[in-house]
Coordinates of C-alpha atoms in Angstrom, one line a residue:
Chain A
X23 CA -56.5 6.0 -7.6
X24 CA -55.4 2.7 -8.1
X25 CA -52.0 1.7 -10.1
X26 CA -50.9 -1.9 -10.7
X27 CA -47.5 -2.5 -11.9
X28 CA -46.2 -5.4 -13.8
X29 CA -48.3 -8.0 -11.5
X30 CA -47.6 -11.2 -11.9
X31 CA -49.3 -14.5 -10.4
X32 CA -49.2 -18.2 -11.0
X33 CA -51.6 -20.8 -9.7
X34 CA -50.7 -24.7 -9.6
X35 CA -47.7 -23.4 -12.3
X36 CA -49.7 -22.2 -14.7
X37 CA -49.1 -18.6 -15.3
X38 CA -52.5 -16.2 -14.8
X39 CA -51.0 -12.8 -14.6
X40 CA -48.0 -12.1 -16.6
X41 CA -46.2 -8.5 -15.9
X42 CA -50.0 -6.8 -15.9
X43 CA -49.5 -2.8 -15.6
X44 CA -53.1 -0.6 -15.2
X45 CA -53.9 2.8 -13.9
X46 CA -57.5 3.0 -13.2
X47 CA -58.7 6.6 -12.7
X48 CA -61.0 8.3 -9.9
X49 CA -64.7 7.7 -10.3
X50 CA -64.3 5.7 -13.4
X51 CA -66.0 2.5 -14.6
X52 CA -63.0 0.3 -15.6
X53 CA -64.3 -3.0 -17.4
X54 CA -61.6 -5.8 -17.5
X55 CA -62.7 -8.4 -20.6
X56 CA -61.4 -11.4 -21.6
X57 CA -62.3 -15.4 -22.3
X58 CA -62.5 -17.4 -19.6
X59 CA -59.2 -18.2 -17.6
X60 CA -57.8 -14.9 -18.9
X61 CA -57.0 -13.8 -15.3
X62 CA -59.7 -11.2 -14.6
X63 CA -60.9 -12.5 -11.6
X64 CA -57.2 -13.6 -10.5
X65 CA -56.7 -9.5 -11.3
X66 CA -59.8 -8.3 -8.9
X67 CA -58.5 -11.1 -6.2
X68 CA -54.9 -9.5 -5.9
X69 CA -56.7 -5.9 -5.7
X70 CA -58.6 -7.0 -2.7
X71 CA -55.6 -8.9 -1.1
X72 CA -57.9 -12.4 -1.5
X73 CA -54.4 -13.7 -3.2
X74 CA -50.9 -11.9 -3.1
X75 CA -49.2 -11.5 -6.2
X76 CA -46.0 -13.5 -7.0
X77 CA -44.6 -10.0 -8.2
X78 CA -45.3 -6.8 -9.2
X79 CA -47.6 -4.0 -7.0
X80 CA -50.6 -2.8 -6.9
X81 CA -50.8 0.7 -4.6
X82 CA -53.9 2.2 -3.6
X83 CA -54.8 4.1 -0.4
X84 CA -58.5 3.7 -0.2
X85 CA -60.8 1.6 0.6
X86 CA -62.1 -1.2 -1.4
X87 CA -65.0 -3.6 -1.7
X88 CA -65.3 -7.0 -3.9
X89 CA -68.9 -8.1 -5.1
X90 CA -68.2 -11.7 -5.7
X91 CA -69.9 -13.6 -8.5
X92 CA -71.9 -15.8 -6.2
X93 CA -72.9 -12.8 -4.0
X94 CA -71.7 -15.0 -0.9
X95 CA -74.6 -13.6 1.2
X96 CA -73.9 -14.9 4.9
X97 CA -77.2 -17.4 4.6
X98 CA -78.0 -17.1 8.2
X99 CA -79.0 -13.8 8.7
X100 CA -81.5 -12.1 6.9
X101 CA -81.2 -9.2 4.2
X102 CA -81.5 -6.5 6.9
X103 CA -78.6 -8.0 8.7
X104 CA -76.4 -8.7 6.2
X105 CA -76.1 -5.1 5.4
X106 CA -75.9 -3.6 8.7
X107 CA -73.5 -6.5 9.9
X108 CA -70.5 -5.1 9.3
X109 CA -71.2 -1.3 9.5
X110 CA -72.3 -1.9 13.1
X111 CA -69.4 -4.4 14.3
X112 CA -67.5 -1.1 13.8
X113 CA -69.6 1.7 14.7
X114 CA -72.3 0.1 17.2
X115 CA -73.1 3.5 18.6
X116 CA -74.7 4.4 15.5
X117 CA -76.2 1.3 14.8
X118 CA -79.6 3.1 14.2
X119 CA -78.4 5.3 11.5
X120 CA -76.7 1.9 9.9
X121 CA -80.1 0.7 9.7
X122 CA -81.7 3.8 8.2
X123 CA -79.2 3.6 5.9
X124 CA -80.2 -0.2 5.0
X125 CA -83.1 0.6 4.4
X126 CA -82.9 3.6 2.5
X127 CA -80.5 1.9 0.3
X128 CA -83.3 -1.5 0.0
X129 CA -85.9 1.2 -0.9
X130 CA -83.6 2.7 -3.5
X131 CA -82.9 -0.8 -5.3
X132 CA -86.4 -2.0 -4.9
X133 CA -86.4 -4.5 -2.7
X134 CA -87.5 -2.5 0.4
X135 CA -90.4 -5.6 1.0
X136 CA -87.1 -8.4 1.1
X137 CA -85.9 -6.7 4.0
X138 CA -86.3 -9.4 6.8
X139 CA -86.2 -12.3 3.9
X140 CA -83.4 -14.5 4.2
X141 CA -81.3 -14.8 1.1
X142 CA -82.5 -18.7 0.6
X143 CA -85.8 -17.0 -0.8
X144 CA -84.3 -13.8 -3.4
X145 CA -83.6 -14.4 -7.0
X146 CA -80.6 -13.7 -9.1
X147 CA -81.4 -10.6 -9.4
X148 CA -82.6 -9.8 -6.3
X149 CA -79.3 -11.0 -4.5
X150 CA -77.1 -8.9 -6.7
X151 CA -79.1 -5.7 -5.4
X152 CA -78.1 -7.3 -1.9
X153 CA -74.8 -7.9 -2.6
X154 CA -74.3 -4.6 -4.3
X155 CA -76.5 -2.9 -1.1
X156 CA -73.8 -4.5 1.3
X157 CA -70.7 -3.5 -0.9
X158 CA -71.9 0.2 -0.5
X159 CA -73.0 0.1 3.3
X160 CA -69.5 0.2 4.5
X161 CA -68.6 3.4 2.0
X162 CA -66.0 2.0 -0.3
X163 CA -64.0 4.3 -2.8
X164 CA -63.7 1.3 -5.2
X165 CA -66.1 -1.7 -6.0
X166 CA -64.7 -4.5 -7.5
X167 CA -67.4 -6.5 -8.9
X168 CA -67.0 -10.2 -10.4
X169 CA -69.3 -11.1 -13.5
X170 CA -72.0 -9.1 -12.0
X171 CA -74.0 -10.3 -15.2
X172 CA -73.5 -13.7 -14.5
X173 CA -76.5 -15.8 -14.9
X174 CA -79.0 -12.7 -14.9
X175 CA -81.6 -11.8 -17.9
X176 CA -81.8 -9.3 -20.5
X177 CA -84.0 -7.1 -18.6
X178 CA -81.9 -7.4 -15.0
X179 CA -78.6 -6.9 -16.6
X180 CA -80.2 -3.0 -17.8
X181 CA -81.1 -2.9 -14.2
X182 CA -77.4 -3.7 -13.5
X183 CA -76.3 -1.0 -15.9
X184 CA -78.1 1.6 -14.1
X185 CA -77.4 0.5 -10.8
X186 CA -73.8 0.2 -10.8
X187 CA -74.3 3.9 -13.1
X188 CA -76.4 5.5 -10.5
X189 CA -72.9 4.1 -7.9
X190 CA -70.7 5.2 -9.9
X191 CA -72.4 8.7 -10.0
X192 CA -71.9 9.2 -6.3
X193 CA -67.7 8.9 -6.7
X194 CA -67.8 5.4 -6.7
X195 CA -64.7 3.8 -8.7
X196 CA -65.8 0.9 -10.4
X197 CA -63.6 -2.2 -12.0
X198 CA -65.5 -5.2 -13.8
X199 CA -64.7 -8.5 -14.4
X200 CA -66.7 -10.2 -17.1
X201 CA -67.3 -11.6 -20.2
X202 CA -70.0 -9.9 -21.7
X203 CA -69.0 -7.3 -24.1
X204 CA -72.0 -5.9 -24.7
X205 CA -72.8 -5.0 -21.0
X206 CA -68.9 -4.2 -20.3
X207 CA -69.5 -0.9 -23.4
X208 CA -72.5 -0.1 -22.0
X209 CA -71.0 0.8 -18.8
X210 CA -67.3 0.6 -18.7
X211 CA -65.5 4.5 -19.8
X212 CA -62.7 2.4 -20.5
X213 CA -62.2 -1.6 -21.2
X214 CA -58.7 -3.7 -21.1
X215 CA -59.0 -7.2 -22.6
X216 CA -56.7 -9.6 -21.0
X217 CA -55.5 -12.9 -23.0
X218 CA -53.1 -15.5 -21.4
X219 CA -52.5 -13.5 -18.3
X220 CA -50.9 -10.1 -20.5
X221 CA -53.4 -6.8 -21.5
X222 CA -54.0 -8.2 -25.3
X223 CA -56.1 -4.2 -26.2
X224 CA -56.9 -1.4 -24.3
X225 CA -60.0 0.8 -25.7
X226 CA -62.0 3.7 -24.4
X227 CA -65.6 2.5 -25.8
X228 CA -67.3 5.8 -26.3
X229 CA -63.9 6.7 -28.7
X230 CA -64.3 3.5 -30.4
X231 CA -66.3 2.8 -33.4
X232 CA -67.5 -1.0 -33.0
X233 CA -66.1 -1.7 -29.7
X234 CA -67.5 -4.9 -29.3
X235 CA -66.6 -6.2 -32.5
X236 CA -63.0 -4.3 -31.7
X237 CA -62.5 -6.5 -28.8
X238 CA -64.1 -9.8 -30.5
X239 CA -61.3 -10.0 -32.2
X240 CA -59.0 -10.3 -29.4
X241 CA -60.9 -13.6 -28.2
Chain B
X1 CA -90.5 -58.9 41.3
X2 CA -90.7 -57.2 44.5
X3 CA -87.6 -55.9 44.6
X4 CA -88.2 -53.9 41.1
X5 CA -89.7 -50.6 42.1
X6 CA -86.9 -49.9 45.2
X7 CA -84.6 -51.3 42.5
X8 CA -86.2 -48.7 39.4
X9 CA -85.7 -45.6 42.3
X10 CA -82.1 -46.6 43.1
X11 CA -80.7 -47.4 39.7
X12 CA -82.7 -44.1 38.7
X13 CA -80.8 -42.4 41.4
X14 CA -77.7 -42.6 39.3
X15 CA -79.1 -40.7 36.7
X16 CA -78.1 -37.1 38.2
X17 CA -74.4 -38.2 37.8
X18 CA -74.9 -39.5 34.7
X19 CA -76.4 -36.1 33.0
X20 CA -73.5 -34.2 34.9
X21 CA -71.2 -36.1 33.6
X22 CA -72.6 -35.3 30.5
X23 CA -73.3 -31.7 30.2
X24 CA -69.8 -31.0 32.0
X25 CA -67.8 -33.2 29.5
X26 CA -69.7 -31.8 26.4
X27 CA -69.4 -28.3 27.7
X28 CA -65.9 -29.2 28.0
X29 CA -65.9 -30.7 24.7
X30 CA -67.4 -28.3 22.2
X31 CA -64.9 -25.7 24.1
X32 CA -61.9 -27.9 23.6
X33 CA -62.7 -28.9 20.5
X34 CA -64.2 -25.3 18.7
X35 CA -60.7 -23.9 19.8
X36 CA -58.5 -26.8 18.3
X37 CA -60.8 -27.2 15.2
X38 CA -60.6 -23.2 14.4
X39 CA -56.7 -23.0 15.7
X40 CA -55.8 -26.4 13.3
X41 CA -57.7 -24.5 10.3
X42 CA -56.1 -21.3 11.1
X43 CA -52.5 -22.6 11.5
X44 CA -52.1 -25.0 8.9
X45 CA -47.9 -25.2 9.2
X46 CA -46.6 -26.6 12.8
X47 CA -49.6 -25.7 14.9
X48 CA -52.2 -27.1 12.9
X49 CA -49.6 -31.0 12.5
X50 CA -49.8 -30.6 16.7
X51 CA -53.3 -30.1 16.9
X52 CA -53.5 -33.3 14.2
X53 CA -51.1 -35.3 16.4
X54 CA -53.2 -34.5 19.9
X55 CA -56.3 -35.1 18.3
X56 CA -54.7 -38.5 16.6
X57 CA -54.0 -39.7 20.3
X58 CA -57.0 -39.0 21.6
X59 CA -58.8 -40.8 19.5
X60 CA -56.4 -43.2 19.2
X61 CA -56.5 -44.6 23.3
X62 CA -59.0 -46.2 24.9
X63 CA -61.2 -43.8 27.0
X64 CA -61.0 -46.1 30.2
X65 CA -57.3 -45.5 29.8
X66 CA -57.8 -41.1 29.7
X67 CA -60.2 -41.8 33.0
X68 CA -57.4 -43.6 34.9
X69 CA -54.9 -41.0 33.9
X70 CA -56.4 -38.4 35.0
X71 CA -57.7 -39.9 38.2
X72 CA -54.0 -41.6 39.2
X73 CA -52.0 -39.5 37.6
X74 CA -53.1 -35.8 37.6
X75 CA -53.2 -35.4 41.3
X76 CA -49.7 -37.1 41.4
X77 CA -48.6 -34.4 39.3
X78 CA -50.2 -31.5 40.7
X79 CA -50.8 -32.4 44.2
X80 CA -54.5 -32.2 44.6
X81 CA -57.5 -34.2 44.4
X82 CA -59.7 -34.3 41.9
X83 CA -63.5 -35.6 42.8
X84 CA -65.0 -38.4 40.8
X85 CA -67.4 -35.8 39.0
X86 CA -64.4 -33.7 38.1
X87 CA -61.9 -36.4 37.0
X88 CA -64.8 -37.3 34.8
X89 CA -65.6 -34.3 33.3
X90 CA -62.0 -33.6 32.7
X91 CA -61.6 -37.0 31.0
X92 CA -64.4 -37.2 28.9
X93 CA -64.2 -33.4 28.0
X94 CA -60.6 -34.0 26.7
X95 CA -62.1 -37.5 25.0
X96 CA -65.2 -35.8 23.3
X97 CA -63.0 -32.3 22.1
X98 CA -60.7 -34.6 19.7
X99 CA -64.0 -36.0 17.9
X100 CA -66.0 -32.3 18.6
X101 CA -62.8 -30.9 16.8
X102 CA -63.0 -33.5 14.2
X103 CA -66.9 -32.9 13.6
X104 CA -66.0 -29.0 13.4
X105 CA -62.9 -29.2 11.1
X106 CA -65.2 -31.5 8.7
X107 CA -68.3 -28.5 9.1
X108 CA -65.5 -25.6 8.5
X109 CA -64.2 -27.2 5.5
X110 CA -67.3 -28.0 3.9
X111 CA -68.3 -24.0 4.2
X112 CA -67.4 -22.5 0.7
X113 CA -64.8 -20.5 0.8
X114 CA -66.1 -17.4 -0.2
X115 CA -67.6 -16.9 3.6
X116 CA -64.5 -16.2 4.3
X117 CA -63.5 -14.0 2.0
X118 CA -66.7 -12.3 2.2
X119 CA -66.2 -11.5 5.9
X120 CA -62.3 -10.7 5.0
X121 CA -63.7 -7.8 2.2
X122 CA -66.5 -6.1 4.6
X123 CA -63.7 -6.1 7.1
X124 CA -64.9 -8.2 9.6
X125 CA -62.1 -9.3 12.3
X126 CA -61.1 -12.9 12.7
X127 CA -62.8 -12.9 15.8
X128 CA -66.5 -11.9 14.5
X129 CA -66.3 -13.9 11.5
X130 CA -65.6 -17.1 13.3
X131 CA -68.3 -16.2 16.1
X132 CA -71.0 -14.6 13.6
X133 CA -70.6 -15.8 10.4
X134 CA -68.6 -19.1 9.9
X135 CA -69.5 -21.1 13.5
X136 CA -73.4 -20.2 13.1
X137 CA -73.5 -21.8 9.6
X138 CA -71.3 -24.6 10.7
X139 CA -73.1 -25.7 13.5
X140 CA -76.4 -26.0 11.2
X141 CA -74.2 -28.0 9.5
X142 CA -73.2 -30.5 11.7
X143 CA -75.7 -31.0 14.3
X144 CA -76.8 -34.1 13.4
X145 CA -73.1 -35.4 13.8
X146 CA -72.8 -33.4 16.8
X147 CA -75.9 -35.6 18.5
X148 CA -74.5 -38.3 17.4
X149 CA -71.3 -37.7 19.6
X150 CA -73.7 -36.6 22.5
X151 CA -75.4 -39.7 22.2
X152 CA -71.8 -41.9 22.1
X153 CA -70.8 -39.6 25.7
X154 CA -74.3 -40.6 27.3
X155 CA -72.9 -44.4 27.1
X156 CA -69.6 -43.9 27.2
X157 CA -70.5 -42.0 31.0
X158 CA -70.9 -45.6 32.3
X159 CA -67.1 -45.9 32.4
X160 CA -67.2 -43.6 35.7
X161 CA -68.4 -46.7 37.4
X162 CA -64.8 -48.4 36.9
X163 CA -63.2 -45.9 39.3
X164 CA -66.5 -45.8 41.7
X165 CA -68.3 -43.3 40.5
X166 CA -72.4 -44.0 42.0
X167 CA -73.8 -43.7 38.4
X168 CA -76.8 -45.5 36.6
X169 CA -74.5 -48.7 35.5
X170 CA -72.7 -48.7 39.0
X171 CA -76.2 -48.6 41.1
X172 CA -77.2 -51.3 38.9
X173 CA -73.8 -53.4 39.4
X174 CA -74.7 -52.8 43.4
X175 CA -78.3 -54.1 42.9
X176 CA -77.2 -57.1 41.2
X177 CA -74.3 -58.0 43.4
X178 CA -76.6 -57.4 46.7
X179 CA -79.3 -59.6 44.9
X180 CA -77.2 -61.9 42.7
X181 CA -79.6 -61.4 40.4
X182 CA -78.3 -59.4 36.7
X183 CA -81.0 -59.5 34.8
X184 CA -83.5 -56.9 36.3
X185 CA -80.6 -54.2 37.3
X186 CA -79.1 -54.6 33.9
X187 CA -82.7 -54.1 32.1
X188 CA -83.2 -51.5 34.3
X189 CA -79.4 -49.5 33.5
X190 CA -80.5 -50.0 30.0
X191 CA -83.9 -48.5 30.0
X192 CA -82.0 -45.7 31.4
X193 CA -80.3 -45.2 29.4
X194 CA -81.8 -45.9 25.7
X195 CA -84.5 -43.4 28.1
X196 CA -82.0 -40.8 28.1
X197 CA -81.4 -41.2 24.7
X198 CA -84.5 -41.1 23.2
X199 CA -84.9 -37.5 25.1
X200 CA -82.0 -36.6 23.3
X201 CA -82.8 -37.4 20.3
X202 CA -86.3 -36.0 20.6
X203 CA -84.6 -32.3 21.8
X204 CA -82.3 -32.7 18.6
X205 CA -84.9 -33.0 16.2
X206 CA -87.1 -30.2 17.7
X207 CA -84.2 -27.9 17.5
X208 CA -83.8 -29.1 14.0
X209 CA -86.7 -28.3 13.1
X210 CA -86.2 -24.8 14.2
X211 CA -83.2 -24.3 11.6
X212 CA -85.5 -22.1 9.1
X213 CA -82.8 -20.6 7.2
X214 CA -81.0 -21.7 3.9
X215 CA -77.6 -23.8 4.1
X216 CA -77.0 -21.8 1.4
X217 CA -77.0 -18.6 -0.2

């Protein structure tokens, strides 16, 4: 689905990615940990072509969608429209179904009454449902999401579990960035913990006893 | 005393020319100047240093000076005639594009980055995202610069009068000269024009208040 081989990328000479090699399978949840600076982010940034890699390849034929860590929800439109935005620009003769499908999708994550709100007045958590609503509306094969966690409770991040679950079900591929070990076994069917730029342990959780203690000791 | 009302009226008079002048060289401007602020941020290498060395001239040469070359100078070189209204529409178009640009390039940068690369990952083209996702929130932005420049065209209009154009400042130059009297015409031009400002100023706010969305997300 999606193989990178021996990436490599350096920002302001300091080496991020050094010689990086994955092969993330179709309609898996592939969790990247690792402390901060590691290069996971630098790692989902090269997959979406955000930066080019100084080296190295990373082939997939399929389309791809980032969910960024700050959600960067376009501020002057309202939920509605920053999900149908895109969808439409390129298919405006079926710009009603694009809006069915908004909605549908709004309904499905709950927040069916923040339709015409504008993202100024959602929480955390109810921008990640828009982010992650927008992602989907233009039918990616793979979601890249960046520290979808970030800054969310206890009781949201479960929400985030079976949301990006419930995705994932549908043939979704999923690859996430973060630093939260707990949430990354919940979710991920396999986890690679980068360190310094290079994959320091790769683990399948559900075949590893103590998983997050496993990968602990990588920090 | 007498002579103030005819005087009012025909200074007054000059105000069409004045607001033509205007809207012409701002249309002009924010045209100019949205396509040399988006070009210089596009094209960062040799385009974007031109753009930076135009808009450096521009800036850097009295406005007077633009207005005489392109009212001597441009029909020399292409053989026609330009009328007063267009020379200065032309002249302060060109003039307010390099600060309009400027404004812009300031608004663009100030936009975090991830607007772009949000547009770039949904797939949007260059063309839409600059039209219906980057220029929108920039504008917001930078509207209380961009009256400003509005405001700094109104009075800079009056230069017209130095190559006979019949606005406000002219008309009132006439009055005085026929009267050889200053101070009344010269009240009167500046009435005017603080008049026109305040009526700018009062459309800018209500438009500002009509901003009802979030700078940011």
């Amino acid at each position: 689905m999606l193989k990178i081989h021996k990436v490599s990328k350096a920002l302001s000479n300091v080496r991020i990615l050094d010689e990086v090699s994955l092969d993330v399978k179709k309609a898996s949840i592939f969790g990247l940990a690792g402390p901060s600076g590691s290069g996971k982010s630098t790692l989902l940034r090269c997959i979406q072509k955000l930066e080019t890699p100084d080296s190295g390849s990373i082939d997939y034929s399929c389309r791809v969608c980032f969910m960024f860590q700050d959600f960067q929800l376009f501020p002057h439109m309202t939920v509605l429209q920053n999900l149908v935005y895109a969808p439409t620009l390129k298919d405006k003769a079926n710009a009603k179904e694009h809006i069915d499908k908004a909605k549908m999708m709004l309904k499905n994550l709950g927040i069916e009454s923040k339709i015409n709100d504008y993202p100024r007045t959602l929480s955390g958590g109810q921008k990640q449902r828009v982010a992650l609503a927008r992602s989907l509306m233009i039918n990616p094969d793979v979601l890249l999401c960046d520290e979808p966690t970030s800054g969310l409770d206890v009781s949201t991040i479960m929400d985030v579990v079976s949301l990006l679950k419930s995705v994932n079900n549908i043939g979704v591929t999923i690859v996430i960035a973060s630093h939260d070990l707990d949430f990354l076994t919940k979710i991920s069917d396999r986890i690679v913990l980068l360190k310094n730029g290079k994959i320091a342990i790769d683990i399948i959780p559900s075949q590893t006893p103590n998983s997050v203690e496993t990968l602990k000791g990588f920090y | 005393m007498s002579n103030t009302l005819p005087a009012l009226l025909f200074v007054g008079s000059g105000v069409a020319l004045t607001l033509e002048l205007l809207i012409g060289g701002i249309a002009v401007g924010v045209l100019l100047g949205t396509s040399l602020a988006i070009l210089r941020y596009m094209y960062k290498g040799i385009c974007g240093n031109c753009i930076g060395r135009i808009v450096s001239v521009i800036r850097g040469t009295p406005l007077i000076l633009q207005l005489s070359i392109v009212y001597f100078i441009t029909p020399v070189l292409l053989d026609c005639k330009l009328s007063i209204l267009a020379t200065g529409i032309i002249a302060f178009g060109i003039n307010s594009s390099a600060y309009v640009s400027e404004i812009l390039r300031a608004g663009v940068e100030s936009l975090p980055k991830g607007q772009f690369e949000a547009a770039k990952t949904l797939e949007i083209t260059s063309c839409y995202m600059w039209k219906d996702i980057i220029l929108p929130q920039v504008f917001v932005n930078i509207f209380p610069a961009f009256i400003n420049e509005i405001v700094s065209l109104l009075k800079e209009t009056a230069l017209i009068s130095v190559i006979g154009g019949m606005d406000i400042m002219r008309k009132s130059q006439i009055i005085a000269a026929e009267h050889y009297e200053y101070f009344t015409p010269l009240c009167l031009a500046g009435a005017y024009y603080y008049g026109l400002v305040i009526l700018i100023e009062y459309i800018g706010q209500k438009i500002e208040k009509r901003k009802f969305y979030a700078k940011n997300s």
